[in-house]
Short mmCIF file of C-alpha atoms in Angstrom, two decimals:
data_model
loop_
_atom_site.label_atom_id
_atom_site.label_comp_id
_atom_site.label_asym_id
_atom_site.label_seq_id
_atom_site.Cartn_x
_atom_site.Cartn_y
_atom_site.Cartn_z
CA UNK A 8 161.10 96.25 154.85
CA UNK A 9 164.80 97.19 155.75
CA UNK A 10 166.38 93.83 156.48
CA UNK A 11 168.40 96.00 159.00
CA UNK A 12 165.49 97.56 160.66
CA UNK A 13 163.73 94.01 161.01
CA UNK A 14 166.92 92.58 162.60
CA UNK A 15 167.55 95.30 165.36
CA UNK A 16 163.65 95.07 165.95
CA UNK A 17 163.86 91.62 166.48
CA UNK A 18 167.04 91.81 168.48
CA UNK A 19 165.83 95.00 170.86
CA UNK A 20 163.14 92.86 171.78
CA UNK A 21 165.79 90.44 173.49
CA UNK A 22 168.04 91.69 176.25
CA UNK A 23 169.54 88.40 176.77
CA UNK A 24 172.29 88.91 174.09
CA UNK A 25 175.56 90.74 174.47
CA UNK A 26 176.79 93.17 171.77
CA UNK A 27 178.87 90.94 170.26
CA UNK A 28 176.49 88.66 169.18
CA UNK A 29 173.91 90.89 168.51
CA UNK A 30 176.50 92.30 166.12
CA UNK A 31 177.65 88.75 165.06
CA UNK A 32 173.68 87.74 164.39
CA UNK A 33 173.19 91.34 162.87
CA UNK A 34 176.25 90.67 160.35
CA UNK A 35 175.39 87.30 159.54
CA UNK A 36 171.89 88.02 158.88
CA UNK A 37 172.29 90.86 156.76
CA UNK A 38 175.10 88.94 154.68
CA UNK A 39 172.99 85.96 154.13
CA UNK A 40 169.93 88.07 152.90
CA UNK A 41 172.25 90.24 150.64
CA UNK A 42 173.74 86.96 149.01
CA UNK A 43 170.48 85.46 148.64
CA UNK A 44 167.59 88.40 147.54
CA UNK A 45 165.12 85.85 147.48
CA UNK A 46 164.81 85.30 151.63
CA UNK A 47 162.45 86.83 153.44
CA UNK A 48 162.83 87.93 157.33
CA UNK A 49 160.13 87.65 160.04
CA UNK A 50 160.28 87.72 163.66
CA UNK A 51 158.65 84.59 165.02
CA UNK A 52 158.74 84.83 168.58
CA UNK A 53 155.67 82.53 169.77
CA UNK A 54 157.47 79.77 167.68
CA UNK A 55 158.83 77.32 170.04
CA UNK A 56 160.37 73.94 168.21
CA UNK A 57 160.69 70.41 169.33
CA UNK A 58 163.37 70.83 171.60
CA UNK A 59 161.99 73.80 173.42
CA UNK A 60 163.96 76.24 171.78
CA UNK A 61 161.82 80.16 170.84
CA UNK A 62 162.87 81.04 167.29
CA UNK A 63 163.73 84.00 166.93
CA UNK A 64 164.31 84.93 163.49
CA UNK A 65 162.49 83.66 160.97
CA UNK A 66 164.62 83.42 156.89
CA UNK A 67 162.18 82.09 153.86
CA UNK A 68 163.00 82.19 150.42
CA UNK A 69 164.30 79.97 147.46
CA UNK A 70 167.66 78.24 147.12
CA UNK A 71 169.39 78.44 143.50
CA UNK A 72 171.28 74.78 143.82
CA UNK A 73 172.03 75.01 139.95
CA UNK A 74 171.42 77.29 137.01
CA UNK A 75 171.81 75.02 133.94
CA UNK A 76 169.82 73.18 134.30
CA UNK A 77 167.59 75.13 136.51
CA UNK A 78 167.20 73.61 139.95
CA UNK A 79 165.45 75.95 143.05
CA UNK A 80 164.47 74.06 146.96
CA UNK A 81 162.29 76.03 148.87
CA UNK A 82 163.97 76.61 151.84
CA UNK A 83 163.45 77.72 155.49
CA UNK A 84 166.16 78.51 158.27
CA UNK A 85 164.56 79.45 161.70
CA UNK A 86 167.44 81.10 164.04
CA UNK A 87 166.64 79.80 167.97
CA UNK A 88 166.94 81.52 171.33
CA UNK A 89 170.77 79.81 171.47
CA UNK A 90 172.02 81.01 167.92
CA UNK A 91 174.73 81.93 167.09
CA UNK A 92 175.89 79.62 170.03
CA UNK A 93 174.61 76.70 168.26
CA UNK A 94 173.58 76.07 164.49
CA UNK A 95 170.02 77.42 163.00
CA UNK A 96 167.18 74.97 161.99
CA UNK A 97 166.53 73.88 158.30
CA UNK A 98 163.89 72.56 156.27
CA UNK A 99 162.27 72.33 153.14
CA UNK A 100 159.52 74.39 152.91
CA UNK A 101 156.42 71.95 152.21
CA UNK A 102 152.62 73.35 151.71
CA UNK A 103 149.71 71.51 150.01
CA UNK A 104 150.30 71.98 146.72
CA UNK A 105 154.05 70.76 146.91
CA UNK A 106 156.41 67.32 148.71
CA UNK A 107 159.47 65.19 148.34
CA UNK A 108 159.04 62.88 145.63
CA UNK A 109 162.47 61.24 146.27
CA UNK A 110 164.19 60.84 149.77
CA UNK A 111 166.84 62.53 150.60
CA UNK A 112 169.84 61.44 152.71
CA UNK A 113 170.00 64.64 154.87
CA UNK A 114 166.22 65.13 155.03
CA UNK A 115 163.82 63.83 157.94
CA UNK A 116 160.64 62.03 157.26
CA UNK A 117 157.60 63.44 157.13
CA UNK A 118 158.94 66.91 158.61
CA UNK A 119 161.55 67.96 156.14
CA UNK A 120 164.06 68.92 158.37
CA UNK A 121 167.48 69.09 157.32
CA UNK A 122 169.77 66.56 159.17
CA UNK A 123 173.00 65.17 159.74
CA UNK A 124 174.58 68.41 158.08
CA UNK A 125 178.36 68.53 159.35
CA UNK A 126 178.19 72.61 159.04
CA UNK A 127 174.99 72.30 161.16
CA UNK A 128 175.69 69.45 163.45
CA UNK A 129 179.78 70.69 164.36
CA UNK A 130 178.35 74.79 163.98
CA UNK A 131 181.08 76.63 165.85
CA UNK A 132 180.49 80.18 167.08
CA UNK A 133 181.76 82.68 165.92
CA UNK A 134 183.30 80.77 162.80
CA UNK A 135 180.07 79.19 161.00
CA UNK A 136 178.14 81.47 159.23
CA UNK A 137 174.97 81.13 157.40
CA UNK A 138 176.47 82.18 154.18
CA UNK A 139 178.64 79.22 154.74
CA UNK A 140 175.93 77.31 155.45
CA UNK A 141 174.32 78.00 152.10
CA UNK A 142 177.13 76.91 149.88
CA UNK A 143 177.39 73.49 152.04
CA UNK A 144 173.19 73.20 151.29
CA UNK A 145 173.54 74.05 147.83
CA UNK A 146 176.54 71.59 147.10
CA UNK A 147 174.49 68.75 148.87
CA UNK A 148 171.40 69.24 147.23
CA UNK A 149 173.38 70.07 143.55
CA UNK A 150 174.65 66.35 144.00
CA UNK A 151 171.39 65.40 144.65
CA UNK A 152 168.49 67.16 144.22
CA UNK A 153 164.94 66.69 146.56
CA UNK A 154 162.16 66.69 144.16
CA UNK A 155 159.28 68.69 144.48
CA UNK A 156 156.00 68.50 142.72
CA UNK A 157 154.00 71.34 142.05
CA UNK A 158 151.03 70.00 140.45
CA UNK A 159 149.41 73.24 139.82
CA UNK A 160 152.23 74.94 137.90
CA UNK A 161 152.46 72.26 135.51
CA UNK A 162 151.85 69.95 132.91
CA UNK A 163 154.15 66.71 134.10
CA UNK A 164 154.23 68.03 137.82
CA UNK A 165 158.72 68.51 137.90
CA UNK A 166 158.99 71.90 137.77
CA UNK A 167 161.90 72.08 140.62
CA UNK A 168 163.59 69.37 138.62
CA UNK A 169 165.95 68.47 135.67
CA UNK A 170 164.39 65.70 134.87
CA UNK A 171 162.12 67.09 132.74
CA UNK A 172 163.83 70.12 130.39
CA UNK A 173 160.59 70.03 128.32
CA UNK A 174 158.91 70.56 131.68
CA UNK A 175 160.84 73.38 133.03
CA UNK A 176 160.94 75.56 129.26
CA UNK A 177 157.04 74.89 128.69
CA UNK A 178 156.67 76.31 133.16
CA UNK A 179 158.69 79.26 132.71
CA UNK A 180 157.85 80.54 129.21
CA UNK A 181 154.06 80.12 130.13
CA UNK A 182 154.49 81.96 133.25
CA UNK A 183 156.38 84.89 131.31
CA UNK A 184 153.29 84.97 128.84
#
């Protein structure tokens, strides 16, 4: 579906915001999803998270931290009631067949949020953008990577890693087969 389309749907549905943010949100949105073709949009208004906020924009998709070697972190970024007054919500996106081997710094225990993200935590409307936001996630995970098993997918179990380059070639060529 039109990225566009999904936005304004999403947005109609809330009278609460002026035009300028619903332009600033639309804009941001739509910039963020053009930069990164893998994210998906949903509305997810019957989402309410731990601090009582309703999401109402729902982003999924995989981050690109590195290409050589080849380095992805599934990612979700929920937009709340408040945004773009204050930052979205971030977190790896963990299912059954996939966790953090290694802890992360800027990730919460068991949940996955993000945290302690100076883009995030100092977000400042209508400067901070989730573009921006990207290249900030992608720098800190380049420098160190979360690693994810997927034991399904492959032999060793590292295919979101570097660690394992005989891993990653023997993943990808067998998928392409």
């Amino acid at each position: 579906m039109n990225p566009l389309i999904t936005v304004t749907a999403i947005l109609d549905q809330r009278s609460a915001y002026s035009l300028v943010d619903r332009l600033h949100i639309i804009s941001d949105v739509l910039n963020f999803v053009g930069i990164n073709y893998g994210m998906s949009i949903s509305a997810q208004s019957s989402v309410i998270d731990e601090h009582g906020r309703q999401v109402i924009v729902h982003l999924q998709g995989y981050l690109v931290v590195d290409e050589e070697p080849f380095a992805v972190v599934p990612l979700v970024i929920d937009l709340v009631n408040d945004y773009p007054h204050r930052g979205p919500m971030v977190r790896i996106a963990l299912n059954d067949d996939s966790h953090i081997v290694h802890p992360h710094p800027n990730l919460q225990r068991p949940s996955s949020f993000v945290k302690d993200v100076d883009h995030v935590v100092h977000w400042e409307y209508p400067n901070s953008n989730l573009c921006e936001l990207v290249d900030v996630l992608k720098n800190l995970f380049r420098s160190q990577t979360p690693i994810l098993r997927k034991l399904e997918y492959c032999h060793c179990s590292a295919i979101f890693t570097d660690a394992c380059s005989l891993c990653l070639f023997y993943c990808f060529n067998s998928q392409l087969q």
